[in-house]
């Protein structure tokens, strides 16, 4: 069994235009791992975009002085992404709803957290000195 | 990533090259709204050259569809790859849009 290793540890400014390049970098790296095509082209890019977007917009309120850190850890069992912002965090549980219901389906917003849960095996939130959203995708 | 708008008869066809995500969704929204303002009512967004769409991109499609309908028009989608099809099914947005396999089929009877 190979020990887990940190494949990526970067900080980006709180600017949504920074999301695509960093997601592309992660996706490229994923292709060198034993992952399915769909995991590389759908699950990871979409779920990671949602987590980074939440961190930049809701966590750091797009404050250019604040940063978002992304740490990707790879093991034989899983890929783990920690997305860390400088905000106090929001209650993800409280804001989770089913956007497929008649009440929500015609709304423009409110699909991000739902998609993270649908596309990842586990979504966790840690609120302490830092606000961390951890996405886990089993291999 | 870019959005190209072309007229096919009275239908405005929008090609989405790259991703439709939080960083560029406003650009797509504004381009389509500008055409709506000018009087166009039929819109087709073609995803043949699209990678992935995030929740903001999906939200913009929902919002544009509503806006276009309010003006008596229609928005159709075409060429969703397997991943995009999955995304629309997960969010049940496949029930909200008329989605065609090809651009030609989408234009039929528009």
JSON list of N, CA and C in Angstrom, two decimals, chain A residues 16 19-20 23-24 37-38 41-42 45-46 49-50 53 57 100 105-108 111-112 114-115 118-119, chain B residues 1 19 21-23 29 52-55 58-60 62-63 66 82-83 86-87 90-93 95-96:
[
{"chain": "A", "resi": 16, "resn": "UNK", "atom": "N", "xyz": [-13.09, 34.82, -8.76]},
{"chain": "A", "resi": 16, "resn": "UNK", "atom": "CA", "xyz": [-13.70, 33.64, -9.40]},
{"chain": "A", "resi": 16, "resn": "UNK", "atom": "C", "xyz": [-13.03, 33.27, -10.72]},
{"chain": "A", "resi": 19, "resn": "UNK", "atom": "N", "xyz": [-10.69, 30.23, -10.66]},
{"chain": "A", "resi": 19, "resn": "UNK", "atom": "CA", "xyz": [-11.19, 28.85, -10.46]},
{"chain": "A", "resi": 19, "resn": "UNK", "atom": "C", "xyz": [-10.84, 27.94, -11.63]},
{"chain": "A", "resi": 20, "resn": "UNK", "atom": "N", "xyz": [-11.11, 28.40, -12.85]},
{"chain": "A", "resi": 20, "resn": "UNK", "atom": "CA", "xyz": [-10.90, 27.52, -14.01]},
{"chain": "A", "resi": 20, "resn": "UNK", "atom": "C", "xyz": [-9.45, 27.04, -14.15]},
{"chain": "A", "resi": 23, "resn": "UNK", "atom": "N", "xyz": [-8.73, 24.41, -11.46]},
{"chain": "A", "resi": 23, "resn": "UNK", "atom": "CA", "xyz": [-9.48, 23.17, -11.71]},
{"chain": "A", "resi": 23, "resn": "UNK", "atom": "C", "xyz": [-8.85, 22.42, -12.88]},
{"chain": "A", "resi": 24, "resn": "UNK", "atom": "N", "xyz": [-8.42, 23.15, -13.90]},
{"chain": "A", "resi": 24, "resn": "UNK", "atom": "CA", "xyz": [-7.75, 22.50, -15.04]},
{"chain": "A", "resi": 24, "resn": "UNK", "atom": "C", "xyz": [-6.48, 21.79, -14.60]},
{"chain": "A", "resi": 37, "resn": "UNK", "atom": "N", "xyz": [-12.93, 8.04, -16.43]},
{"chain": "A", "resi": 37, "resn": "UNK", "atom": "CA", "xyz": [-13.03, 9.24, -17.25]},
{"chain": "A", "resi": 37, "resn": "UNK", "atom": "C", "xyz": [-14.03, 10.22, -16.65]},
{"chain": "A", "resi": 38, "resn": "UNK", "atom": "N", "xyz": [-15.15, 9.67, -16.18]},
{"chain": "A", "resi": 38, "resn": "UNK", "atom": "CA", "xyz": [-16.19, 10.54, -15.63]},
{"chain": "A", "resi": 38, "resn": "UNK", "atom": "C", "xyz": [-15.73, 11.26, -14.35]},
{"chain": "A", "resi": 41, "resn": "UNK", "atom": "N", "xyz": [-13.65, 14.11, -15.63]},
{"chain": "A", "resi": 41, "resn": "UNK", "atom": "CA", "xyz": [-14.26, 15.13, -16.49]},
{"chain": "A", "resi": 41, "resn": "UNK", "atom": "C", "xyz": [-15.54, 15.72, -15.91]},
{"chain": "A", "resi": 42, "resn": "UNK", "atom": "N", "xyz": [-16.11, 15.05, -14.89]},
{"chain": "A", "resi": 42, "resn": "UNK", "atom": "CA", "xyz": [-17.36, 15.57, -14.32]},
{"chain": "A", "resi": 42, "resn": "UNK", "atom": "C", "xyz": [-17.26, 15.75, -12.80]},
{"chain": "A", "resi": 45, "resn": "UNK", "atom": "N", "xyz": [-14.06, 18.18, -11.53]},
{"chain": "A", "resi": 45, "resn": "UNK", "atom": "CA", "xyz": [-14.12, 19.60, -11.91]},
{"chain": "A", "resi": 45, "resn": "UNK", "atom": "C", "xyz": [-15.36, 20.33, -11.39]},
{"chain": "A", "resi": 46, "resn": "UNK", "atom": "N", "xyz": [-16.51, 19.68, -11.44]},
{"chain": "A", "resi": 46, "resn": "UNK", "atom": "CA", "xyz": [-17.73, 20.39, -11.01]},
{"chain": "A", "resi": 46, "resn": "UNK", "atom": "C", "xyz": [-17.76, 20.56, -9.48]},
{"chain": "A", "resi": 49, "resn": "UNK", "atom": "N", "xyz": [-15.11, 23.08, -8.42]},
{"chain": "A", "resi": 49, "resn": "UNK", "atom": "CA", "xyz": [-15.53, 24.44, -8.80]},
{"chain": "A", "resi": 49, "resn": "UNK", "atom": "C", "xyz": [-16.54, 24.98, -7.79]},
{"chain": "A", "resi": 50, "resn": "UNK", "atom": "N", "xyz": [-17.47, 24.13, -7.37]},
{"chain": "A", "resi": 50, "resn": "UNK", "atom": "CA", "xyz": [-18.49, 24.57, -6.40]},
{"chain": "A", "resi": 50, "resn": "UNK", "atom": "C", "xyz": [-17.85, 24.94, -5.06]},
{"chain": "A", "resi": 53, "resn": "UNK", "atom": "N", "xyz": [-15.79, 28.13, -5.48]},
{"chain": "A", "resi": 53, "resn": "UNK", "atom": "CA", "xyz": [-16.71, 29.25, -5.68]},
{"chain": "A", "resi": 53, "resn": "UNK", "atom": "C", "xyz": [-17.34, 29.68, -4.35]},
{"chain": "A", "resi": 57, "resn": "UNK", "atom": "N", "xyz": [-16.71, 33.34, -2.83]},
{"chain": "A", "resi": 57, "resn": "UNK", "atom": "CA", "xyz": [-17.86, 34.26, -2.78]},
{"chain": "A", "resi": 57, "resn": "UNK", "atom": "C", "xyz": [-18.45, 34.35, -1.37]},
{"chain": "A", "resi": 100, "resn": "UNK", "atom": "N", "xyz": [-34.24, 20.03, -6.88]},
{"chain": "A", "resi": 100, "resn": "UNK", "atom": "CA", "xyz": [-35.02, 19.39, -7.95]},
{"chain": "A", "resi": 100, "resn": "UNK", "atom": "C", "xyz": [-36.52, 19.46, -7.70]},
{"chain": "A", "resi": 105, "resn": "UNK", "atom": "N", "xyz": [-36.82, 24.32, -8.49]},
{"chain": "A", "resi": 105, "resn": "UNK", "atom": "CA", "xyz": [-36.21, 23.99, -9.79]},
{"chain": "A", "resi": 105, "resn": "UNK", "atom": "C", "xyz": [-36.10, 25.19, -10.74]},
{"chain": "A", "resi": 106, "resn": "UNK", "atom": "N", "xyz": [-36.99, 26.18, -10.60]},
{"chain": "A", "resi": 106, "resn": "UNK", "atom": "CA", "xyz": [-36.91, 27.33, -11.51]},
{"chain": "A", "resi": 106, "resn": "UNK", "atom": "C", "xyz": [-36.08, 28.47, -10.93]},
{"chain": "A", "resi": 107, "resn": "UNK", "atom": "N", "xyz": [-35.42, 28.20, -9.80]},
{"chain": "A", "resi": 107, "resn": "UNK", "atom": "CA", "xyz": [-34.56, 29.25, -9.21]},
{"chain": "A", "resi": 107, "resn": "UNK", "atom": "C", "xyz": [-33.17, 29.23, -9.86]},
{"chain": "A", "resi": 108, "resn": "UNK", "atom": "N", "xyz": [-32.57, 30.40, -9.92]},
{"chain": "A", "resi": 108, "resn": "UNK", "atom": "CA", "xyz": [-31.24, 30.48, -10.54]},
{"chain": "A", "resi": 108, "resn": "UNK", "atom": "C", "xyz": [-30.16, 29.92, -9.62]},
{"chain": "A", "resi": 111, "resn": "UNK", "atom": "N", "xyz": [-27.89, 25.28, -6.32]},
{"chain": "A", "resi": 111, "resn": "UNK", "atom": "CA", "xyz": [-27.59, 23.90, -6.76]},
{"chain": "A", "resi": 111, "resn": "UNK", "atom": "C", "xyz": [-26.17, 23.46, -6.37]},
{"chain": "A", "resi": 112, "resn": "UNK", "atom": "N", "xyz": [-25.36, 24.39, -5.86]},
{"chain": "A", "resi": 112, "resn": "UNK", "atom": "CA", "xyz": [-23.95, 24.09, -5.62]},
{"chain": "A", "resi": 112, "resn": "UNK", "atom": "C", "xyz": [-23.70, 23.02, -4.58]},
{"chain": "A", "resi": 114, "resn": "UNK", "atom": "N", "xyz": [-25.79, 20.88, -3.36]},
{"chain": "A", "resi": 114, "resn": "UNK", "atom": "CA", "xyz": [-26.44, 19.65, -3.84]},
{"chain": "A", "resi": 114, "resn": "UNK", "atom": "C", "xyz": [-25.50, 18.91, -4.81]},
{"chain": "A", "resi": 115, "resn": "UNK", "atom": "N", "xyz": [-24.90, 19.64, -5.74]},
{"chain": "A", "resi": 115, "resn": "UNK", "atom": "CA", "xyz": [-24.01, 18.98, -6.72]},
{"chain": "A", "resi": 115, "resn": "UNK", "atom": "C", "xyz": [-22.77, 18.40, -6.05]},
{"chain": "A", "resi": 118, "resn": "UNK", "atom": "N", "xyz": [-23.81, 15.18, -4.62]},
{"chain": "A", "resi": 118, "resn": "UNK", "atom": "CA", "xyz": [-24.13, 14.19, -5.65]},
{"chain": "A", "resi": 118, "resn": "UNK", "atom": "C", "xyz": [-22.87, 13.63, -6.31]},
{"chain": "A", "resi": 119, "resn": "UNK", "atom": "N", "xyz": [-21.84, 14.46, -6.43]},
{"chain": "A", "resi": 119, "resn": "UNK", "atom": "CA", "xyz": [-20.67, 14.08, -7.23]},
{"chain": "A", "resi": 119, "resn": "UNK", "atom": "C", "xyz": [-19.49, 13.57, -6.41]},
{"chain": "B", "resi": 1, "resn": "UNK", "atom": "N", "xyz": [-12.18, 29.96, -23.27]},
{"chain": "B", "resi": 1, "resn": "UNK", "atom": "CA", "xyz": [-13.64, 29.90, -23.22]},
{"chain": "B", "resi": 1, "resn": "UNK", "atom": "C", "xyz": [-14.22, 31.10, -23.95]},
{"chain": "B", "resi": 19, "resn": "UNK", "atom": "N", "xyz": [-15.77, 26.10, -20.77]},
{"chain": "B", "resi": 19, "resn": "UNK", "atom": "CA", "xyz": [-16.66, 25.84, -19.62]},
{"chain": "B", "resi": 19, "resn": "UNK", "atom": "C", "xyz": [-17.70, 26.95, -19.50]},
{"chain": "B", "resi": 21, "resn": "UNK", "atom": "N", "xyz": [-19.20, 28.60, -16.42]},
{"chain": "B", "resi": 21, "resn": "UNK", "atom": "CA", "xyz": [-18.99, 28.57, -14.97]},
{"chain": "B", "resi": 21, "resn": "UNK", "atom": "C", "xyz": [-19.15, 29.96, -14.36]},
{"chain": "B", "resi": 22, "resn": "UNK", "atom": "N", "xyz": [-18.96, 30.03, -13.07]},
{"chain": "B", "resi": 22, "resn": "UNK", "atom": "CA", "xyz": [-19.17, 31.27, -12.33]},
{"chain": "B", "resi": 22, "resn": "UNK", "atom": "C", "xyz": [-18.36, 32.44, -12.90]},
{"chain": "B", "resi": 23, "resn": "UNK", "atom": "N", "xyz": [-17.19, 32.15, -13.46]},
{"chain": "B", "resi": 23, "resn": "UNK", "atom": "CA", "xyz": [-16.33, 33.22, -13.96]},
{"chain": "B", "resi": 23, "resn": "UNK", "atom": "C", "xyz": [-16.77, 33.83, -15.28]},
{"chain": "B", "resi": 29, "resn": "UNK", "atom": "N", "xyz": [-24.98, 35.53, -20.29]},
{"chain": "B", "resi": 29, "resn": "UNK", "atom": "CA", "xyz": [-26.28, 36.11, -19.96]},
{"chain": "B", "resi": 29, "resn": "UNK", "atom": "C", "xyz": [-26.45, 37.44, -20.70]},
{"chain": "B", "resi": 52, "resn": "UNK", "atom": "N", "xyz": [-17.40, 21.42, -19.02]},
{"chain": "B", "resi": 52, "resn": "UNK", "atom": "CA", "xyz": [-18.33, 21.21, -17.90]},
{"chain": "B", "resi": 52, "resn": "UNK", "atom": "C", "xyz": [-19.08, 22.50, -17.58]},
{"chain": "B", "resi": 53, "resn": "UNK", "atom": "N", "xyz": [-20.15, 22.34, -16.84]},
{"chain": "B", "resi": 53, "resn": "UNK", "atom": "CA", "xyz": [-20.98, 23.48, -16.42]},
{"chain": "B", "resi": 53, "resn": "UNK", "atom": "C", "xyz": [-21.12, 23.37, -14.90]},
{"chain": "B", "resi": 54, "resn": "UNK", "atom": "N", "xyz": [-20.95, 24.49, -14.20]},
{"chain": "B", "resi": 54, "resn": "UNK", "atom": "CA", "xyz": [-21.16, 24.43, -12.75]},
{"chain": "B", "resi": 54, "resn": "UNK", "atom": "C", "xyz": [-22.56, 24.94, -12.40]},
{"chain": "B", "resi": 55, "resn": "UNK", "atom": "N", "xyz": [-22.86, 25.02, -11.11]},
{"chain": "B", "resi": 55, "resn": "UNK", "atom": "CA", "xyz": [-24.22, 25.38, -10.70]},
{"chain": "B", "resi": 55, "resn": "UNK", "atom": "C", "xyz": [-24.59, 26.80, -11.14]},
{"chain": "B", "resi": 58, "resn": "UNK", "atom": "N", "xyz": [-25.59, 26.52, -14.78]},
{"chain": "B", "resi": 58, "resn": "UNK", "atom": "CA", "xyz": [-26.95, 25.94, -14.87]},
{"chain": "B", "resi": 58, "resn": "UNK", "atom": "C", "xyz": [-27.98, 27.00, -14.50]},
{"chain": "B", "resi": 59, "resn": "UNK", "atom": "N", "xyz": [-27.66, 27.78, -13.46]},
{"chain": "B", "resi": 59, "resn": "UNK", "atom": "CA", "xyz": [-28.58, 28.82, -13.00]},
{"chain": "B", "resi": 59, "resn": "UNK", "atom": "C", "xyz": [-28.83, 29.87, -14.07]},
{"chain": "B", "resi": 60, "resn": "UNK", "atom": "N", "xyz": [-27.79, 30.22, -14.80]},
{"chain": "B", "resi": 60, "resn": "UNK", "atom": "CA", "xyz": [-27.95, 31.22, -15.86]},
{"chain": "B", "resi": 60, "resn": "UNK", "atom": "C", "xyz": [-28.86, 30.68, -16.96]},
{"chain": "B", "resi": 62, "resn": "UNK", "atom": "N", "xyz": [-31.31, 28.58, -16.56]},
{"chain": "B", "resi": 62, "resn": "UNK", "atom": "CA", "xyz": [-32.68, 28.64, -16.01]},
{"chain": "B", "resi": 62, "resn": "UNK", "atom": "C", "xyz": [-33.21, 30.07, -16.09]},
{"chain": "B", "resi": 63, "resn": "UNK", "atom": "N", "xyz": [-32.37, 31.01, -15.70]},
{"chain": "B", "resi": 63, "resn": "UNK", "atom": "CA", "xyz": [-32.77, 32.42, -15.69]},
{"chain": "B", "resi": 63, "resn": "UNK", "atom": "C", "xyz": [-33.05, 32.93, -17.11]},
{"chain": "B", "resi": 66, "resn": "UNK", "atom": "N", "xyz": [-36.34, 31.58, -18.48]},
{"chain": "B", "resi": 66, "resn": "UNK", "atom": "CA", "xyz": [-37.49, 32.31, -17.92]},
{"chain": "B", "resi": 66, "resn": "UNK", "atom": "C", "xyz": [-37.68, 33.65, -18.61]},
{"chain": "B", "resi": 82, "resn": "UNK", "atom": "N", "xyz": [-22.16, 13.20, -22.53]},
{"chain": "B", "resi": 82, "resn": "UNK", "atom": "CA", "xyz": [-22.66, 12.30, -21.47]},
{"chain": "B", "resi": 82, "resn": "UNK", "atom": "C", "xyz": [-22.59, 12.95, -20.09]},
{"chain": "B", "resi": 83, "resn": "UNK", "atom": "N", "xyz": [-21.49, 13.68, -19.83]},
{"chain": "B", "resi": 83, "resn": "UNK", "atom": "CA", "xyz": [-21.32, 14.31, -18.52]},
{"chain": "B", "resi": 83, "resn": "UNK", "atom": "C", "xyz": [-22.38, 15.39, -18.31]},
{"chain": "B", "resi": 86, "resn": "UNK", "atom": "N", "xyz": [-25.71, 13.92, -17.67]},
{"chain": "B", "resi": 86, "resn": "UNK", "atom": "CA", "xyz": [-25.80, 13.46, -16.27]},
{"chain": "B", "resi": 86, "resn": "UNK", "atom": "C", "xyz": [-26.11, 14.64, -15.34]},
{"chain": "B", "resi": 87, "resn": "UNK", "atom": "N", "xyz": [-25.44, 15.75, -15.58]},
{"chain": "B", "resi": 87, "resn": "UNK", "atom": "CA", "xyz": [-25.63, 16.95, -14.76]},
{"chain": "B", "resi": 87, "resn": "UNK", "atom": "C", "xyz": [-27.09, 17.44, -14.85]},
{"chain": "B", "resi": 90, "resn": "UNK", "atom": "N", "xyz": [-29.26, 14.86, -12.94]},
{"chain": "B", "resi": 90, "resn": "UNK", "atom": "CA", "xyz": [-29.12, 14.98, -11.48]},
{"chain": "B", "resi": 90, "resn": "UNK", "atom": "C", "xyz": [-29.95, 16.15, -10.93]},
{"chain": "B", "resi": 91, "resn": "UNK", "atom": "N", "xyz": [-29.93, 17.24, -11.66]},
{"chain": "B", "resi": 91, "resn": "UNK", "atom": "CA", "xyz": [-30.62, 18.45, -11.21]},
{"chain": "B", "resi": 91, "resn": "UNK", "atom": "C", "xyz": [-32.06, 18.52, -11.72]},
{"chain": "B", "resi": 92, "resn": "UNK", "atom": "N", "xyz": [-32.43, 17.51, -12.49]},
{"chain": "B", "resi": 92, "resn": "UNK", "atom": "CA", "xyz": [-33.77, 17.42, -13.13]},
{"chain": "B", "resi": 92, "resn": "UNK", "atom": "C", "xyz": [-34.03, 18.59, -14.09]},
{"chain": "B", "resi": 93, "resn": "UNK", "atom": "N", "xyz": [-32.98, 19.26, -14.51]},
{"chain": "B", "resi": 93, "resn": "UNK", "atom": "CA", "xyz": [-33.18, 20.35, -15.47]},
{"chain": "B", "resi": 93, "resn": "UNK", "atom": "C", "xyz": [-33.48, 19.81, -16.86]},
{"chain": "B", "resi": 95, "resn": "UNK", "atom": "N", "xyz": [-35.91, 18.16, -17.40]},
{"chain": "B", "resi": 95, "resn": "UNK", "atom": "CA", "xyz": [-37.37, 18.25, -17.49]},
{"chain": "B", "resi": 95, "resn": "UNK", "atom": "C", "xyz": [-37.83, 19.68, -17.79]},
{"chain": "B", "resi": 96, "resn": "UNK", "atom": "N", "xyz": [-36.92, 20.61, -17.66]},
{"chain": "B", "resi": 96, "resn": "UNK", "atom": "CA", "xyz": [-37.26, 22.03, -17.80]},
{"chain": "B", "resi": 96, "resn": "UNK", "atom": "C", "xyz": [-36.96, 22.55, -19.21]}
]
